[in-house]
C-alpha positions in Angstrom: 6.7 -35.1 -20.5 3.6 -33.0 -20.8 0.3 -33.5 -22.6 0.1 -37.3 -21.8 -3.7 -37.2 -21.7 -3.9 -35.5 -25.1 -4.2 -37.4 -28.3 -0.5 -37.0 -29.3 0.7 -37.4 -25.8 -1.2 -40.7 -25.3 0.7 -42.2 -28.2 4.0 -40.8 -27.2 3.7 -42.2 -23.7 2.8 -45.6 -25.1 6.0 -45.6 -27.2 8.1 -44.3 -24.3 6.9 -47.1 -22.0 7.5 -49.7 -24.8 11.2 -48.8 -24.8 13.2 -50.9 -22.3 15.8 -48.2 -22.1 13.4 -45.9 -20.3 13.7 -46.3 -16.5 11.6 -43.4 -15.3 8.9 -41.1 -16.8 7.6 -37.9 -15.0 4.3 -36.8 -16.4 3.5 -33.1 -15.7 -0.2 -32.3 -15.9 -3.4 -31.1 -14.3 -4.6 -34.6 -13.7 -3.1 -38.0 -13.2 -2.6 -40.5 -16.1 -4.0 -43.5 -14.3 -1.1 -45.4 -15.7 0.0 -48.3 -13.4 3.4 -48.7 -14.9 5.8 -48.4 -11.9 8.1 -46.2 -14.0 5.4 -43.5 -14.3 5.5 -40.6 -11.8 2.5 -38.2 -12.0 3.6 -34.6 -11.3 0.2 -32.9 -10.8 -0.2 -29.1 -10.9 -3.1 -26.8 -11.2 -1.4 -24.6 -13.9 1.8 -24.8 -15.8 2.7 -21.3 -14.6 2.5 -22.5 -11.0 5.2 -25.2 -10.6 6.4 -24.5 -7.1 4.6 -27.5 -5.7 6.5 -30.0 -7.9 9.8 -28.0 -8.3 11.8 -30.5 -6.3 10.7 -33.3 -8.6 11.6 -31.6 -11.8 15.2 -32.9 -11.8 17.1 -34.8 -12.9 15.7 -35.7 -16.3 17.5 -36.5 -19.5 14.8 -34.9 -21.7 11.4 -33.2 -21.7 8.8 -34.4 -24.3 6.5 -31.4 -24.6 3.2 -32.6 -26.2 0.8 -30.2 -24.5 -1.2 -27.6 -26.4 -4.5 -26.0 -27.3 -6.5 -27.0 -30.4 -5.9 -24.4 -33.1 -9.6 -24.5 -34.2 -12.0 -22.9 -31.8 -9.5 -21.3 -29.5 -9.3 -17.5 -29.3 -5.9 -16.1 -30.3 -5.1 -14.7 -26.9 -5.8 -18.0 -25.2 -4.0 -19.9 -27.9 -0.9 -17.7 -27.5 -1.0 -18.0 -23.7 -1.1 -21.8 -23.9 1.3 -22.2 -26.8 3.9 -19.6 -26.0 3.7 -18.4 -22.3 3.0 -21.8 -20.7 5.4 -23.7 -22.9 8.2 -21.2 -22.2 7.4 -21.4 -18.4 7.9 -25.1 -18.3 10.9 -25.0 -20.6 12.6 -22.4 -18.4 12.1 -24.4 -15.2 13.3 -27.6 -17.0 16.4 -25.8 -18.3 17.3 -24.3 -14.9 17.2 -27.7 -13.3 18.5 -29.9 -16.1 21.1 -27.8 -18.0 22.4 -30.9 -19.8 18.9 -32.1 -20.8 17.1 -31.7 -24.1 13.7 -30.1 -24.7 11.7 -31.7 -27.5 8.7 -29.6 -28.6 5.8 -30.9 -30.7 5.2 -27.8 -32.9 3.5 -28.0 -36.3 4.1 -28.1 -40.0 4.9 -24.6 -41.5 5.3 -23.0 -38.1 6.6 -19.5 -38.8 6.4 -16.3 -36.7 5.8 -14.3 -39.9 2.9 -16.5 -41.1 -0.5 -14.9 -41.8 -2.2 -17.9 -40.3 -2.7 -17.4 -36.5 -1.8 -21.0 -35.4 1.3 -21.2 -37.6 2.4 -17.7 -36.4 2.0 -18.5 -32.7 3.7 -21.9 -33.1 6.6 -20.0 -34.8 6.7 -17.6 -31.9 6.9 -20.5 -29.4 9.8 -22.0 -31.4 11.7 -18.7 -31.4 11.2 -18.3 -27.7 12.4 -21.8 -27.0 15.6 -21.4 -29.1 16.6 -18.4 -26.9 16.9 -20.7 -23.8 20.3 -22.0 -22.7 19.4 -25.6 -23.4 19.3 -27.9 -26.5 15.9 -27.7 -28.1 14.4 -29.8 -31.0 11.3 -28.7 -32.8 9.2 -31.5 -34.3 6.8 -30.2 -37.0 4.2 -32.9 -37.8 1.4 -32.3 -40.3 -1.6 -34.5 -39.9 -1.3 -37.0 -37.1 -3.1 -40.4 -37.2 -4.0 -42.0 -33.9 -2.0 -45.2 -34.2 -3.5 -47.2 -31.3 -7.0 -45.8 -30.7 -5.9 -42.7 -28.9 -8.8 -40.3 -28.4 -8.8 -36.5 -28.3 -9.7 -35.1 -24.9 -11.9 -32.6 -26.8 -15.2 -34.3 -27.5 -16.1 -32.1 -30.4 -12.9 -33.2 -32.2 -13.5 -37.0 -31.9 -16.0 -37.2 -34.8 -13.5 -35.4 -37.1 -10.9 -38.0 -36.3 -13.3 -40.8 -36.8 -14.4 -39.5 -40.2 -10.8 -38.8 -41.3 -9.3 -42.1 -40.0 -9.3 -44.0 -43.3 -7.8 -41.0 -45.2 -5.2 -40.4 -42.5 -4.2 -44.1 -42.6 -3.7 -43.9 -46.3 -1.8 -40.6 -45.9 0.7 -42.2 -43.6 1.6 -44.7 -46.3 1.4 -42.5 -49.4 2.2 -39.0 -48.1 5.1 -39.3 -45.6 5.9 -35.6 -46.0 2.4 -34.6 -44.9 1.0 -37.2 -42.5 2.5 -39.1 -39.6 1.1 -41.0 -36.6 1.2 -40.7 -32.8 3.4 -43.8 -32.7 5.9 -42.3 -35.2 6.1 -39.1 -33.2 6.8 -41.0 -30.0 9.5 -43.2 -31.6 11.1 -40.2 -33.3 11.2 -38.3 -30.0 13.0 -41.2 -28.3 15.6 -41.3 -31.1 16.1 -37.5 -30.9 16.5 -37.6 -27.1 19.3 -40.1 -27.4 21.0 -38.7 -30.5 24.4 -37.2 -30.0 23.9 -34.2 -32.3 20.1 -33.8 -32.8 18.8 -31.4 -35.5 17.2 -28.2 -34.4 14.1 -28.9 -36.5 12.5 -32.1 -37.7 9.8 -31.9 -40.4 7.0 -34.4 -40.9 9.0 -36.6 -43.3 12.0 -36.6 -40.9 9.7 -37.8 -38.1 8.6 -40.7 -40.2 12.2 -41.6 -41.3 13.4 -41.6 -37.7 10.5 -43.7 -36.5 11.0 -46.2 -39.3 14.7 -46.5 -38.5 13.9 -47.0 -34.8 11.4 -49.7 -35.7 13.9 -51.5 -37.9 
């Protein structure tokens, strides 16, 4: 998986490690997770477009949970596109080459559309389109608002007050607006279900994420 130190990735990793079926987790990132679970293997790289140093450890894996990304607010379009499209595609290509029978699950965003007038939605849509062109099974998860379920913190200090202020509303939204708001825990559980599903859907919207997570919990 990628993005394990980000807000969403922290929650996904927590759910992954809570699943007894998971025997091994490779975490690709620029810094180690500090997680002492013996199943966790840190795959540290300086950049996602320079993977030669860990190439021999990028197989075999059943699935890639891609949770990395740049914040849509405050990130210039060129940088946002580089992180969201170019780097994501680079990791996906390497994963596909080494794990042709694997599955690539990408945390996109609600209303992602390459024809959108809104830059983040347009770029996310471009990333989805690029991933679909690869010779591997891909699943796009499109969450809306994401509530930190277990105290996960954004690695971006300026975003933490926003999450703190919005926490009560997001908690209410998870219960009352399942088509709009989800949680880090729900995203993680849904990804696990989708990774094991025989015929996974190509796109899973916010309400679908919540339904899959609820079914997994039951």
